[in-house]
Coordinates of C-alpha atoms in Angstrom, one line a residue:
Chain F
M1 CA -0.1 -0.2 -0.1
A2 CA 2.5 2.9 1.0
G3 CA 4.7 1.5 -2.5
D4 CA 2.6 3.4 -4.3
V5 CA 2.6 6.5 -3.0
T6 CA 4.4 8.0 -5.6
K7 CA 1.8 7.8 -8.1
R8 CA -0.9 8.8 -6.0
T9 CA -2.2 12.2 -7.0
Q10 CA -0.6 15.4 -5.8
V11 CA -2.0 18.2 -3.8
R12 CA -1.0 21.3 -2.0
I13 CA -0.6 21.0 1.6
W14 CA 1.3 24.0 2.6
D15 CA 1.5 27.3 1.1
L16 CA 4.2 29.8 0.5
P17 CA 4.0 32.0 4.0
T18 CA 3.4 28.2 6.1
R19 CA 6.8 27.8 3.6
L20 CA 8.7 30.6 4.3
F21 CA 7.7 30.9 8.1
H22 CA 9.1 26.8 8.1
W23 CA 12.7 27.4 7.0
L24 CA 12.9 30.8 7.7
L25 CA 12.4 30.4 11.6
V26 CA 14.9 27.4 11.2
F27 CA 17.3 29.8 9.8
A28 CA 16.5 31.9 13.0
V29 CA 16.6 28.5 15.7
I30 CA 19.9 27.6 14.3
V31 CA 21.5 30.9 15.2
E32 CA 20.0 31.3 18.0
A33 CA 21.6 28.0 19.4
K34 CA 24.8 29.0 17.7
T35 CA 25.3 32.0 19.1
G36 CA 23.4 31.0 22.7
F37 CA 25.5 28.1 23.5
F38 CA 28.8 28.5 22.1
G39 CA 29.0 32.6 22.3
P40 CA 31.2 33.8 21.5
A41 CA 30.0 36.7 24.1
N42 CA 30.7 39.3 21.4
S43 CA 28.3 37.8 19.3
L44 CA 24.9 39.0 22.0
D45 CA 23.9 41.7 18.6
W46 CA 23.0 38.5 17.0
H47 CA 21.3 36.1 19.1
V48 CA 19.2 39.3 20.1
W49 CA 18.4 40.0 16.4
A50 CA 17.8 36.8 15.4
G51 CA 15.5 36.5 18.6
Y52 CA 13.6 39.6 17.4
A53 CA 13.0 37.4 14.2
I54 CA 11.7 34.8 15.8
A55 CA 8.9 37.0 17.4
A56 CA 7.7 38.8 14.4
L57 CA 8.6 35.4 12.6
L58 CA 6.0 33.9 15.5
A59 CA 3.5 36.8 15.2
G60 CA 2.6 36.2 11.4
R61 CA 2.4 32.4 11.8
L62 CA -0.4 32.8 14.6
I63 CA -1.8 35.4 11.7
W64 CA -2.0 33.4 9.3
G65 CA -3.3 30.6 11.3
L66 CA -6.5 32.5 11.4
Y67 CA -6.2 33.7 7.9
G68 CA -3.6 31.1 5.7
S69 CA -5.5 28.3 3.5
E70 CA -6.9 24.9 5.1
Y71 CA -3.4 23.0 6.4
S72 CA -2.1 26.4 7.5
R73 CA -5.2 26.9 10.5
A74 CA -4.8 26.6 14.0
D75 CA -7.9 25.0 14.6
R76 CA -6.7 22.1 12.6
L77 CA -4.1 21.4 15.2
F78 CA -6.6 21.0 17.9
S79 CA -8.6 18.5 16.2
A80 CA -6.3 16.5 15.6
L81 CA -5.4 16.6 18.7
R82 CA -8.1 14.3 18.7
H83 CA -6.6 11.7 16.7
L84 CA -3.6 11.2 19.4
P85 CA -4.4 8.0 21.0
E86 CA -5.5 6.3 17.6
H87 CA -2.1 7.3 15.7
I88 CA 0.0 6.8 18.6
G89 CA -2.0 2.9 18.7
G90 CA -1.0 3.2 14.9
L91 CA 2.6 4.1 15.2
L92 CA 3.5 1.9 18.1
R93 CA 2.4 -1.0 15.4
L94 CA 4.5 0.6 12.6
K95 CA 0.8 0.9 11.0
P96 CA 0.4 4.7 11.3
K97 CA -2.3 6.5 9.3
H98 CA -1.6 8.9 6.6
Y99 CA -3.0 12.7 7.8
A100 CA -2.9 15.2 5.8
G101 CA -1.1 18.3 6.7
H102 CA 0.1 17.6 10.2
N103 CA -0.5 14.3 11.7
P104 CA -1.9 14.6 15.2
A105 CA 1.6 13.6 17.3
G106 CA 3.3 16.2 14.5
S107 CA 0.3 18.6 16.3
L108 CA 1.1 18.1 19.1
M109 CA 5.1 19.2 18.4
I110 CA 3.9 21.9 16.3
L111 CA 1.7 23.6 19.5
G112 CA 4.5 22.4 22.0
L113 CA 7.2 24.5 19.9
I114 CA 5.4 27.3 19.3
L115 CA 4.8 27.6 22.9
V116 CA 8.7 27.1 24.4
L117 CA 9.2 29.7 21.4
L118 CA 7.2 32.5 22.8
A119 CA 8.1 31.4 26.1
L120 CA 12.2 32.0 25.1
V121 CA 11.4 35.4 23.5
A122 CA 9.5 36.6 26.9
T123 CA 12.5 35.4 29.0
G124 CA 15.0 36.3 26.6
L125 CA 14.0 40.2 26.4
V126 CA 13.4 40.0 30.2
V127 CA 17.2 38.6 30.7
L128 CA 18.1 41.0 28.2
G129 CA 16.7 44.2 29.7
G130 CA 18.0 43.0 33.5
T131 CA 21.3 42.0 32.9
E132 CA 22.4 43.6 29.8
K133 CA 20.3 46.4 30.6
Q134 CA 19.5 46.4 26.8
G135 CA 16.5 46.3 25.0
L136 CA 13.1 47.0 25.2
L137 CA 12.6 46.0 28.9
A138 CA 16.2 47.5 29.9
G139 CA 14.3 51.0 31.9
I140 CA 12.1 48.2 34.1
T141 CA 14.0 45.3 34.7
P142 CA 15.5 44.5 38.1
Y143 CA 18.7 42.6 38.0
D144 CA 17.0 39.8 40.2
V145 CA 14.3 40.0 38.0
A146 CA 16.2 38.7 34.9
H147 CA 18.6 36.0 36.9
L148 CA 15.7 34.0 37.5
A149 CA 14.3 34.8 33.7
K150 CA 17.8 33.3 32.7
G151 CA 17.5 30.1 34.6
A152 CA 14.6 29.8 32.9
H153 CA 15.5 30.6 29.0
Q154 CA 18.4 27.9 29.6
V155 CA 16.1 25.3 30.4
L156 CA 13.5 26.4 27.5
A157 CA 16.5 26.1 25.4
Y158 CA 17.7 22.8 26.2
S159 CA 13.8 21.8 25.9
L160 CA 13.7 23.5 22.2
M161 CA 16.3 21.4 21.3
A162 CA 15.1 18.1 22.4
M163 CA 11.7 19.4 20.7
V164 CA 13.7 20.3 17.9
V165 CA 15.2 16.4 17.8
G166 CA 11.7 15.0 18.3
H167 CA 10.2 17.3 15.4
L168 CA 13.1 15.5 13.4
V169 CA 12.3 11.9 14.9
G170 CA 9.1 12.4 13.8
V171 CA 9.6 13.7 10.4
A172 CA 12.1 10.8 10.0
T173 CA 9.2 8.0 11.3
E174 CA 6.4 8.8 8.9
M175 CA 9.0 9.4 5.6
L176 CA 10.3 6.0 6.6
L177 CA 6.9 4.2 7.5
L178 CA 4.9 6.0 4.4
R179 CA 7.3 7.2 1.9
V180 CA 5.9 10.7 2.2
P181 CA 8.3 12.9 1.1
L182 CA 7.7 15.3 3.5
I183 CA 11.0 17.8 3.3
R184 CA 10.5 18.1 -0.5
G185 CA 6.6 18.5 1.0
M186 CA 8.2 21.6 2.7
I187 CA 9.9 23.6 -0.3
T188 CA 7.5 22.7 -2.7
G189 CA 3.9 22.3 -1.3
W190 CA 2.9 19.5 -2.7
L191 CA 2.2 16.0 -1.3
P192 CA 0.4 12.8 -2.3
K193 CA -2.9 13.1 -1.5
A194 CA -4.0 11.1 1.8
P195 CA -5.6 8.0 0.7
H196 CA -8.1 7.5 2.9
A197 CA -9.1 11.4 3.6
A198 CA -12.6 12.4 4.5
S199 CA -13.2 14.5 1.8
E200 CA -13.4 17.8 3.5
I201 CA -13.9 21.7 1.8
L202 CA -11.0 23.3 1.9
R203 CA -10.6 26.7 3.4
P204 CA -8.6 29.1 1.5
A205 CA -6.7 31.2 2.2
R206 CA -7.5 35.5 3.5
P207 CA -4.3 36.8 2.3
M208 CA -6.5 40.3 2.7
L209 CA -7.7 40.0 5.9
A210 CA -4.0 38.7 6.9
A211 CA -2.5 41.6 5.8
L212 CA -4.3 43.3 7.4
S213 CA -3.6 42.0 10.8
I214 CA -0.3 42.0 10.3
A215 CA 0.1 45.6 9.9
F216 CA -2.5 46.3 12.6
S217 CA -0.5 44.8 15.0
A218 CA 3.1 46.0 13.7
L219 CA 1.7 49.6 14.2
V220 CA 0.3 48.0 18.2
V221 CA 3.9 46.6 18.3
T222 CA 5.9 50.2 17.5
A223 CA 3.0 51.8 19.7
V224 CA 4.6 50.2 23.0
A225 CA 8.1 49.7 21.9
L226 CA 8.7 53.5 20.6
P227 CA 8.6 54.7 24.4
L228 CA 9.9 52.1 25.7
S229 CA 13.3 51.9 24.0
T230 CA 13.7 55.6 25.0
H231 CA 14.2 54.1 29.0
K232 CA 17.6 54.8 30.3
G233 CA 18.7 51.3 31.4
L234 CA 17.9 50.9 35.3
G235 CA 20.0 51.2 38.1
V236 CA 22.8 51.9 34.8
P237 CA 25.6 53.7 37.4
A238 CA 27.2 56.9 35.7
P239 CA 30.4 56.7 34.0
V240 CA 33.9 57.5 36.1
S241 CA 33.5 61.2 36.3
N242 CA 36.1 62.3 39.8
V243 CA 38.5 64.4 38.2
L244 CA 41.2 63.6 41.5
Y245 CA 39.7 59.5 41.3
V246 CA 40.8 59.7 37.6
K247 CA 43.6 61.5 38.0
E248 CA 45.3 59.0 40.5
C249 CA 43.9 56.2 41.1
G250 CA 44.0 56.4 37.1
A251 CA 47.9 56.8 37.2
C252 CA 49.0 53.0 37.5
H253 CA 46.2 51.2 36.0
W254 CA 42.6 52.4 33.8
S255 CA 40.3 53.9 36.9
F256 CA 38.3 51.0 37.8
H257 CA 34.6 51.8 38.0
P258 CA 33.6 52.0 41.6
S259 CA 30.4 50.0 40.9
L260 CA 32.6 47.2 40.2
L261 CA 33.7 46.5 44.4
P262 CA 31.2 47.0 47.4
R263 CA 31.7 49.8 49.9
K264 CA 33.6 47.7 52.4
S265 CA 36.3 46.5 49.6
W266 CA 37.1 50.3 48.4
A267 CA 37.5 51.0 52.1
L268 CA 39.7 48.4 52.3
I269 CA 41.9 49.4 49.7
M270 CA 41.5 53.8 50.9
G271 CA 43.3 52.6 54.0
S272 CA 46.0 50.4 53.0
L273 CA 47.5 52.9 49.5
D274 CA 51.0 52.4 51.5
Q275 CA 50.8 48.5 50.7
H276 CA 48.7 48.3 47.6
F277 CA 48.9 45.1 45.9
G278 CA 52.7 44.7 46.3
E279 CA 53.0 49.1 45.3
D280 CA 53.4 51.7 47.4
A281 CA 49.8 53.9 46.3
S282 CA 50.1 56.6 49.1
L283 CA 48.4 59.5 48.7
S284 CA 47.7 62.7 50.6
A285 CA 44.8 62.7 53.2
E286 CA 42.4 65.4 51.5
A287 CA 43.2 63.2 48.2
V288 CA 42.0 59.8 50.5
K289 CA 39.1 61.9 51.8
E290 CA 37.5 63.0 48.4
I291 CA 38.4 59.8 46.7
S292 CA 36.9 57.2 49.3
T293 CA 33.7 59.7 49.6
Y294 CA 33.8 59.5 45.3
L295 CA 34.2 55.3 45.7
D296 CA 31.4 55.6 48.6
A297 CA 29.0 57.2 46.8
N298 CA 28.6 54.9 43.5
A299 CA 30.2 51.6 45.0
A300 CA 28.1 48.7 43.6
E301 CA 25.3 48.5 46.1
T302 CA 24.5 51.7 44.2
A303 CA 24.2 50.5 40.8
D304 CA 21.9 47.3 39.6
T305 CA 24.5 46.0 36.7
E306 CA 25.1 42.5 36.2
P307 CA 29.1 43.4 37.3
A308 CA 27.5 44.7 40.1
N309 CA 25.6 43.1 41.2
R310 CA 27.9 39.9 41.0
L311 CA 30.6 41.2 42.0
R312 CA 29.1 42.5 45.3
G313 CA 30.1 38.8 46.1
V314 CA 34.0 39.0 46.5
S315 CA 36.4 36.4 48.0
E316 CA 37.2 35.7 51.7
A317 CA 40.4 35.8 51.1
E318 CA 41.3 38.4 48.6
P319 CA 37.9 41.1 49.3
M320 CA 40.3 44.0 47.5
R321 CA 40.7 41.7 44.0
I322 CA 37.7 42.2 41.8
T323 CA 39.9 39.6 39.7
A324 CA 39.7 37.4 43.0
T325 CA 35.4 37.2 42.9
P326 CA 33.9 33.7 42.5
F327 CA 32.1 35.8 39.4
W328 CA 34.9 37.5 37.1
R329 CA 37.2 33.9 37.6
H330 CA 33.8 32.0 36.6
Q331 CA 33.1 34.6 33.1
H332 CA 37.3 34.7 32.6
D333 CA 38.0 30.8 33.0
E334 CA 38.6 29.8 29.4
L335 CA 40.7 32.9 28.8
P336 CA 44.4 30.7 28.6
P337 CA 46.4 32.1 31.2
Q338 CA 49.1 33.9 29.0
V339 CA 46.3 36.3 27.5
F340 CA 46.5 38.3 30.4
R341 CA 50.0 38.3 30.5
S342 CA 50.9 39.5 27.0
A343 CA 52.4 42.8 26.6
K344 CA 49.4 44.5 25.3
I345 CA 47.5 43.2 28.6
K346 CA 50.1 42.3 31.1
S347 CA 47.4 42.2 34.3
K348 CA 43.9 40.2 34.8
A349 CA 42.6 44.3 36.1
N350 CA 43.8 45.6 32.7
C351 CA 39.7 45.5 32.2
A352 CA 39.7 47.8 30.0
A353 CA 42.3 46.5 27.7
C354 CA 39.5 43.9 26.6
H355 CA 36.6 45.6 27.6
R356 CA 36.0 48.9 25.4
D357 CA 33.0 49.7 27.7
A358 CA 35.0 49.3 31.2
L359 CA 34.3 53.4 32.0
T360 CA 30.9 53.3 32.1
G361 CA 30.7 50.1 34.6
R362 CA 28.7 48.4 31.9
F363 CA 30.5 45.2 30.8
D364 CA 28.0 44.9 27.5
D365 CA 29.1 41.6 25.7
Q366 CA 29.1 43.6 22.4
N367 CA 32.2 45.3 23.5
I368 CA 34.5 43.1 24.9
D369 CA 37.4 43.0 22.0
I370 CA 40.4 41.1 23.0
P371 CA 43.5 42.5 21.7
D372 CA 45.6 40.4 19.5
T373 CA 48.3 39.0 21.3
S374 CA 49.2 36.3 18.9
K375 CA 52.2 38.4 17.7
A376 CA 55.9 35.6 18.7
G377 CA 57.8 37.9 21.8
E378 CA 54.8 40.1 22.9
T379 CA 54.6 37.7 25.6
Q380 CA 57.0 38.2 29.2
Chain L
M1 CA 47.1 89.1 6.6
K2 CA 48.4 91.8 8.7
R3 CA 46.0 90.2 11.7
A4 CA 46.8 86.7 10.9
L5 CA 50.5 87.8 11.3
I6 CA 50.3 89.7 14.1
F7 CA 47.9 86.3 15.8
L8 CA 51.4 84.7 14.4
A9 CA 53.5 86.5 15.7
L10 CA 51.1 86.0 19.3
A11 CA 51.3 82.4 19.3
S12 CA 54.5 81.7 18.3
L13 CA 55.6 83.3 21.5
S14 CA 53.3 82.5 24.5
W15 CA 54.8 78.8 22.7
G16 CA 57.9 80.4 23.7
S17 CA 57.3 81.1 27.1
A18 CA 55.7 77.8 27.8
M19 CA 58.7 76.4 27.1
A20 CA 60.9 78.4 29.1
F21 CA 58.1 78.3 31.9
A22 CA 59.1 74.5 32.3
D23 CA 62.1 74.2 32.4
D24 CA 62.2 76.8 35.0
R25 CA 60.2 75.1 37.0
R26 CA 62.0 71.8 36.5
D27 CA 65.1 74.4 37.1
A28 CA 63.0 75.6 41.2
I29 CA 62.7 71.9 41.5
L30 CA 66.5 71.4 41.2
A31 CA 67.2 74.1 43.3
D32 CA 65.1 73.1 46.4
L33 CA 66.7 69.8 46.2
A34 CA 69.7 71.3 45.5
A35 CA 69.6 73.3 49.2
Q36 CA 67.8 70.0 51.1
A37 CA 71.3 68.0 49.5
V38 CA 73.3 70.7 51.2
A39 CA 71.4 70.7 54.5
A40 CA 72.1 67.4 54.3
D41 CA 75.7 67.1 53.3
P42 CA 77.3 70.1 53.5
A43 CA 79.9 68.1 51.1
F44 CA 77.5 68.4 48.0
T45 CA 78.4 70.1 45.6
A46 CA 76.4 69.2 42.3
F47 CA 74.5 66.8 41.2
S48 CA 75.6 64.1 38.1
A49 CA 74.1 62.7 35.4
D50 CA 76.2 59.9 35.8
R51 CA 75.5 58.5 39.1
G52 CA 71.6 59.8 38.3
K53 CA 72.4 57.1 35.8
A54 CA 73.5 54.2 37.6
F55 CA 71.1 54.4 40.5
F56 CA 67.9 54.3 37.6
L57 CA 69.5 51.5 36.6
A58 CA 70.8 49.6 39.7
T59 CA 68.6 46.9 41.4
P60 CA 68.9 47.3 45.0
S61 CA 66.8 44.7 46.3
S62 CA 66.0 46.3 49.5
G63 CA 62.4 47.2 48.3
K64 CA 59.3 45.1 47.3
P65 CA 59.7 42.2 45.7
D66 CA 57.3 43.0 42.6
T67 CA 59.7 46.1 42.2
P68 CA 63.4 45.2 42.3
S69 CA 64.5 48.6 40.4
C70 CA 63.2 51.6 38.5
T71 CA 63.2 49.9 35.7
T72 CA 60.5 47.4 36.3
C73 CA 58.4 49.8 35.1
H74 CA 60.0 52.4 33.4
T75 CA 62.5 49.9 31.1
K76 CA 66.3 50.1 30.9
D77 CA 65.9 53.1 27.8
P78 CA 64.5 56.8 29.5
K79 CA 63.8 57.5 25.6
A80 CA 61.2 54.2 25.4
K81 CA 57.7 53.8 26.5
G82 CA 57.5 51.8 29.8
Q83 CA 54.6 50.1 31.8
T84 CA 53.2 49.7 35.1
R85 CA 52.2 46.3 36.4
A86 CA 48.6 46.5 35.6
G87 CA 49.9 47.2 32.1
K88 CA 49.0 51.1 31.8
E89 CA 51.7 53.0 29.1
I90 CA 54.0 54.9 31.0
L91 CA 55.5 58.1 28.8
P92 CA 59.2 57.9 28.3
M93 CA 61.0 59.8 31.3
A94 CA 63.9 61.3 29.1
V95 CA 62.8 65.2 29.2
S96 CA 63.7 65.0 25.7
K97 CA 60.7 62.2 24.5
T98 CA 58.5 64.0 26.5
P99 CA 59.4 68.0 28.0
D100 CA 57.1 68.1 30.5
R101 CA 58.4 66.1 32.7
F102 CA 59.7 67.1 36.6
T103 CA 57.7 70.2 36.0
D104 CA 55.4 69.5 38.9
A105 CA 56.8 69.7 42.4
E106 CA 53.4 68.1 43.9
K107 CA 54.0 65.2 41.3
V108 CA 57.3 64.9 41.7
A109 CA 57.4 64.9 45.4
K110 CA 54.5 62.3 45.6
W111 CA 56.0 59.4 42.7
F112 CA 59.2 60.0 44.5
L113 CA 57.3 58.9 48.0
R114 CA 56.1 56.0 46.1
N115 CA 58.4 54.3 43.9
C116 CA 61.5 55.2 45.9
S117 CA 59.9 52.9 49.6
S118 CA 58.8 50.4 46.4
V119 CA 61.6 49.7 45.0
L120 CA 64.5 50.7 47.7
G121 CA 62.4 50.2 51.0
R122 CA 62.7 53.7 51.8
E123 CA 62.6 57.6 50.8
C124 CA 65.5 58.7 48.2
T125 CA 67.8 61.4 49.3
A126 CA 68.1 64.8 48.2
A127 CA 71.0 64.0 45.9
E128 CA 69.4 60.7 44.6
K129 CA 66.2 62.5 43.5
G130 CA 68.6 65.9 41.9
D131 CA 71.0 62.7 40.2
F132 CA 68.1 61.0 38.6
I133 CA 66.7 64.5 37.3
T134 CA 69.8 65.9 36.0
N135 CA 70.1 62.4 34.0
M136 CA 66.9 62.1 33.0
A137 CA 67.0 66.3 31.9
A138 CA 69.9 65.0 29.8
Q139 CA 69.0 62.4 27.9

């Protein structure tokens, strides 16, 4: 029975918008997986833009689920679910029934994929807003909320990967058991007619209605997004500003942003300048006083960026070192030690050598730029 | 045209006096150090660039372990750029390369205090400071 499948009449199952949606989504998810799981950190922009693309694709697809041609309609997914037990029974006997469009298991998978993708977009926006202080939610998302969302985003991302594997296994199973060329079908739109398909009235696409809905949604999104996008990031500190601080504490190294250590650590540093990491960095009493006041007023406790939140957890053994905090070590554990010793960097504390925005205290992923240290003879 | 010429003349005048001013300030610092040197040792006669050079290149090993010598950060060549232990560039110490070296008395005092403490484990004498500056001013 399955053998004559190629001789059967071909029917148009997937219309063009659905096929475009499918393959653009595949591409966007590949970009997300590559940049999300494997980095590098400064590919965050790619990750974010692919995320916006997925949001737009999902919105378009949901609208097409209302106005698309028959097999693209959302209600078919729900009605197919009713046949799920029967379908699973057929699969277990290796004799599944051939359904036109998504089979019941496929329908379940599509619903799951769409839900997980929507949740990924939502948590992604929260993470971007609260940890990076970027994107639409930067002005209203506290770090703590984003930190929770980051956990969820990660669990969802792994779930999505598992579901993608499940989806591919499902497609392969149907292609093997029923000899239906599903991949070609998603490219051309045409598939062999299901043999026992009840004759049904196929609803045509309503492109005008779809276009109007998409235009209307775009207007609503713009109206919400525009005012949000002008907000200043919540708890983003001012760049290093105190002139005396820059002059004195910027003489031997870049002037560390005050939000990179908590008050207690700055007080320890300012109280021991004659024994400063193996050097004498002593200052006049007036200078110590002015700089201490500046550091105290702008210490990590006063900012809500990711570095300020995480670097507050200083190491007990070396509370004066940013580079000894568990967070700093974790962020930099993949960099080979000789990179830090290279002539252009020389010290782990030379943050500004790799982080172009160090003086702002933001430490955005996009502003990481490790100087080329590959030239021979530059390490010491 | 005439105006431009006057402007140029004025500009070069003020530039010239700025250079002279810089030298004045370094001379004042040296004069002050010379007075201290005489007070400390009546036999003192003049600063010596040679003694300054030897002092600069020495490795006294009486200071902090990470800073054995002035050359740790300033390099052996006064005309070359140096680098701090934390990776920041230091402009050359030689006055021919960095003309405003040793012209700000407060800055000079601050760095002698720190760097002598780091390298020698004590303050430098007025004679050592004067020799050092004399050597760098001759470079």
